[in-house]
PDB file of C-alpha atoms in Angstrom:
ATOM      1  CA  MET A   1      98.722 125.061  87.051  1.00 40.00           C
ATOM      2  CA  HIS A   2      96.811 121.872  85.982  1.00 48.00           C
ATOM      3  CA  ALA A   3      99.144 119.505  84.181  1.00 62.00           C
ATOM      4  CA  SER A   4      97.582 117.452  81.137  1.00 89.00           C
ATOM      5  CA  TRP A   5      98.253 113.301  81.808  1.00 92.00           C
ATOM      6  CA  LYS A   6      98.748 110.832  79.603  1.00 90.00           C
ATOM      7  CA  ALA A   7      98.166 107.027  79.480  1.00 89.00           C
ATOM      8  CA  GLY A   8     102.590 105.748  79.086  1.00 86.00           C
ATOM      9  CA  ASP A   9     103.866 109.397  81.149  1.00 89.00           C
ATOM     10  CA  TRP A  10     106.577 108.794  83.799  1.00 89.00           C
ATOM     11  CA  ALA A  11     105.282 110.271  87.220  1.00 91.00           C
ATOM     12  CA  VAL A  12     107.357 110.671  90.875  1.00 91.00           C
ATOM     13  CA  TYR A  13     104.826 110.273  94.337  1.00 92.00           C
ATOM     14  CA  ARG A  14     105.971 111.260  96.672  1.00 92.00           C
ATOM     15  CA  LYS A  15     104.681 109.452  99.430  1.00 91.00           C
ATOM     16  CA  SER A  16     104.928 110.012 103.544  1.00 90.00           C
ATOM     17  CA  LYS A  17     105.675 107.116 105.549  1.00 91.00           C
ATOM     18  CA  SER A  18     106.515 105.994 109.085  1.00 88.00           C
ATOM     19  CA  GLY A  19     109.809 104.131 110.612  1.00 89.00           C
ATOM     20  CA  VAL A  20     111.552 102.617 112.740  1.00 90.00           C
ATOM     21  CA  ASN A  21     114.355 102.317 109.597  1.00 87.00           C
ATOM     22  CA  PRO A  22     114.151 105.162 107.368  1.00 87.00           C
ATOM     23  CA  GLY A  23     115.825 103.684 103.970  1.00 84.00           C
ATOM     24  CA  ARG A  24     118.281 104.847 102.068  1.00 85.00           C
ATOM     25  CA  ARG A  25     116.121 107.250  99.302  1.00 83.00           C
ATOM     26  CA  ALA A  26     114.030 108.259 102.664  1.00 87.00           C
ATOM     27  CA  ALA A  27     114.124 112.483 102.821  1.00 88.00           C
ATOM     28  CA  GLN A  28     112.958 114.967 105.141  1.00 90.00           C
ATOM     29  CA  VAL A  29     113.344 112.580 107.585  1.00 91.00           C
ATOM     30  CA  VAL A  30     111.858 113.235 111.063  1.00 91.00           C
ATOM     31  CA  ALA A  31     111.758 111.869 114.704  1.00 91.00           C
ATOM     32  CA  SER A  32     109.086 111.187 116.547  1.00 88.00           C
ATOM     33  CA  PRO A  33     108.603 113.292 119.685  1.00 87.00           C
ATOM     34  CA  LYS A  34     110.397 110.891 121.940  1.00 81.00           C
ATOM     35  CA  GLY A  35     112.405 109.498 118.638  1.00 79.00           C
ATOM     36  CA  GLU A  36     111.183 105.351 118.156  1.00 87.00           C
ATOM     37  CA  THR A  37     109.993 105.844 114.975  1.00 91.00           C
ATOM     38  CA  TYR A  38     110.342 108.051 112.444  1.00 91.00           C
ATOM     39  CA  GLY A  39     108.652 110.117 109.921  1.00 92.00           C
ATOM     40  CA  TYR A  40     109.290 110.919 106.074  1.00 93.00           C
ATOM     41  CA  VAL A  41     108.944 110.558 102.527  1.00 93.00           C
ATOM     42  CA  VAL A  42     109.991 108.404  99.147  1.00 90.00           C
ATOM     43  CA  ASP A  43     109.579 108.894  96.022  1.00 88.00           C
ATOM     44  CA  LYS A  44     107.825 106.315  94.667  1.00 88.00           C
ATOM     45  CA  PHE A  45     108.662 106.014  90.525  1.00 87.00           C
ATOM     46  CA  TRP A  46     105.040 105.093  88.850  1.00 88.00           C
ATOM     47  CA  VAL A  47     103.959 105.263  85.040  1.00 87.00           C
ATOM     48  CA  VAL A  48     100.357 106.438  84.168  1.00 90.00           C
ATOM     49  CA  ASP A  49      98.228 104.011  83.119  1.00 88.00           C
ATOM     50  CA  GLU A  50      94.791 106.087  82.268  1.00 90.00           C
ATOM     51  CA  VAL A  51      93.295 108.794  82.698  1.00 92.00           C
ATOM     52  CA  LEU A  52      89.926 108.241  83.506  1.00 93.00           C
ATOM     53  CA  SER A  53      86.882 110.563  82.537  1.00 90.00           C
ATOM     54  CA  ASP A  54      86.973 111.822  86.071  1.00 90.00           C
ATOM     55  CA  GLY A  55      89.960 113.404  85.642  1.00 86.00           C
ATOM     56  CA  GLN A  56      91.338 110.814  88.351  1.00 93.00           C
ATOM     57  CA  LEU A  57      94.574 109.175  86.944  1.00 94.00           C
ATOM     58  CA  ARG A  58      95.140 105.780  87.226  1.00 93.00           C
ATOM     59  CA  LEU A  59      99.535 105.073  88.241  1.00 91.00           C
ATOM     60  CA  VAL A  60     101.458 101.558  88.348  1.00 87.00           C
ATOM     61  CA  THR A  61     103.613  99.996  90.082  1.00 83.00           C
ATOM     62  CA  ALA A  62     107.188  98.588  89.266  1.00 80.00           C
ATOM     63  CA  LYS A  63     105.217  95.422  90.997  1.00 81.00           C
ATOM     64  CA  GLY A  64     101.900  96.018  89.149  1.00 81.00           C
ATOM     65  CA  LYS A  65     100.321  97.632  92.185  1.00 87.00           C
ATOM     66  CA  VAL A  66      97.135  99.578  91.273  1.00 90.00           C
ATOM     67  CA  HIS A  67      96.921 103.442  92.560  1.00 93.00           C
ATOM     68  CA  THR A  68      93.799 105.833  91.815  1.00 94.00           C
ATOM     69  CA  ILE A  69      94.994 109.715  92.470  1.00 93.00           C
ATOM     70  CA  GLU A  70      93.674 112.818  91.354  1.00 93.00           C
ATOM     71  CA  ALA A  71      95.430 114.672  89.060  1.00 91.00           C
ATOM     72  CA  ASP A  72      96.423 118.299  90.381  1.00 91.00           C
ATOM     73  CA  ASP A  73      97.902 115.931  93.305  1.00 92.00           C
ATOM     74  CA  PRO A  74     100.564 117.809  94.560  1.00 94.00           C
ATOM     75  CA  ASN A  75     102.682 114.932  96.010  1.00 94.00           C
ATOM     76  CA  LEU A  76     103.029 113.357  91.744  1.00 94.00           C
ATOM     77  CA  ARG A  77     104.944 115.533  89.183  1.00 92.00           C
ATOM     78  CA  ARG A  78     106.690 114.655  86.279  1.00 91.00           C
ATOM     79  CA  PRO A  79     109.896 113.448  86.260  1.00 87.00           C
ATOM     80  CA  SER A  80     112.985 116.350  85.221  1.00 85.00           C
ATOM     81  CA  LEU A  81     114.905 115.795  82.475  1.00 87.00           C
ATOM     82  CA  LEU A  82     117.864 114.802  84.983  1.00 86.00           C
ATOM     83  CA  GLN A  83     115.424 112.265  86.922  1.00 81.00           C
ATOM     84  CA  ARG A  84     114.550 110.508  83.747  1.00 81.00           C
ATOM     85  CA  PHE A  85     117.573 109.855  82.963  1.00 83.00           C
ATOM     86  CA  PHE A  86     119.393 108.260  86.623  1.00 81.00           C
ATOM     87  CA  TRP A  87     115.866 107.497  87.147  1.00 76.00           C
ATOM     88  CA  ARG A  88     115.335 105.418  83.595  1.00 78.00           C
ATOM     89  CA  GLU A  89     116.015 101.745  85.013  1.00 77.00           C
ATOM     90  CA  ARG A  90     113.072 102.140  87.616  1.00 74.00           C
ATOM     91  CA  PHE A  91     110.585 103.484  84.875  1.00 76.00           C
ATOM     92  CA  SER A  92     111.919 101.286  82.124  1.00 75.00           C
ATOM     93  CA  MET A  93     110.443  98.346  85.041  1.00 73.00           C
ATOM     94  CA  VAL A  94     107.389  99.757  85.490  1.00 71.00           C
ATOM     95  CA  GLU A  95     106.851 100.513  82.347  1.00 73.00           C
ATOM     96  CA  ALA A  96     106.958  96.473  82.115  1.00 72.00           C
ATOM     97  CA  SER A  97     105.092  95.805  84.907  1.00 64.00           C
ATOM     98  CA  ARG A  98     102.299  98.189  83.344  1.00 62.00           C
ATOM     99  CA  GLN A  99     103.011  96.026  80.161  1.00 64.00           C
ATOM    100  CA  HIS A 100     101.337  92.660  82.031  1.00 59.00           C
ATOM    101  CA  VAL A 101      98.911  94.130  84.086  1.00 53.00           C
ATOM    102  CA  GLY A 102      97.270  95.263  80.826  1.00 52.00           C
ATOM    103  CA  ASP A 103      97.061  91.771  79.617  1.00 54.00           C
ATOM    104  CA  GLN A 104      96.225  89.798  82.811  1.00 51.00           C
ATOM    105  CA  ALA A 105      94.679  92.111  85.131  1.00 48.00           C
ATOM    106  CA  PRO A 106      90.825  92.917  85.493  1.00 45.00           C
ATOM    107  CA  ARG A 107      90.911  97.308  84.959  1.00 46.00           C
ATOM    108  CA  ASN A 108      88.439  97.993  87.576  1.00 42.00           C
ATOM    109  CA  ALA A 109      91.485  96.741  90.005  1.00 43.00           C
ATOM    110  CA  VAL A 110      92.076 100.203  92.236  1.00 42.00           C
ATOM    111  CA  GLY A 111      94.154 100.743  94.967  1.00 45.00           C
ATOM    112  CA  ALA A 112      94.767 103.368  97.266  1.00 43.00           C
TER     113      ALA A 112
END
């Protein structure tokens, strides 16, 4: 199923990470074979800044970073109604950042 995204939509991206000390928001924590590090995923709260002509999405983070992701990336999803309620402050921070980025950053500044 291909979701239709538009600028301003809230998005949750499940990002894989690894490290010696997973944070409190870490999920699916798995120890490495020798137990020195952990693999885990963290939900990132982003807002769609723009839908690009090739179908990719330009997403903005709370700190103003910009990511380009395929619209059908399995790690990308819309928040549920309950998640929108609980995470509304996070998304509000991202929306404020998105407006700030739109005012100052060049449109071709894309990071991964």
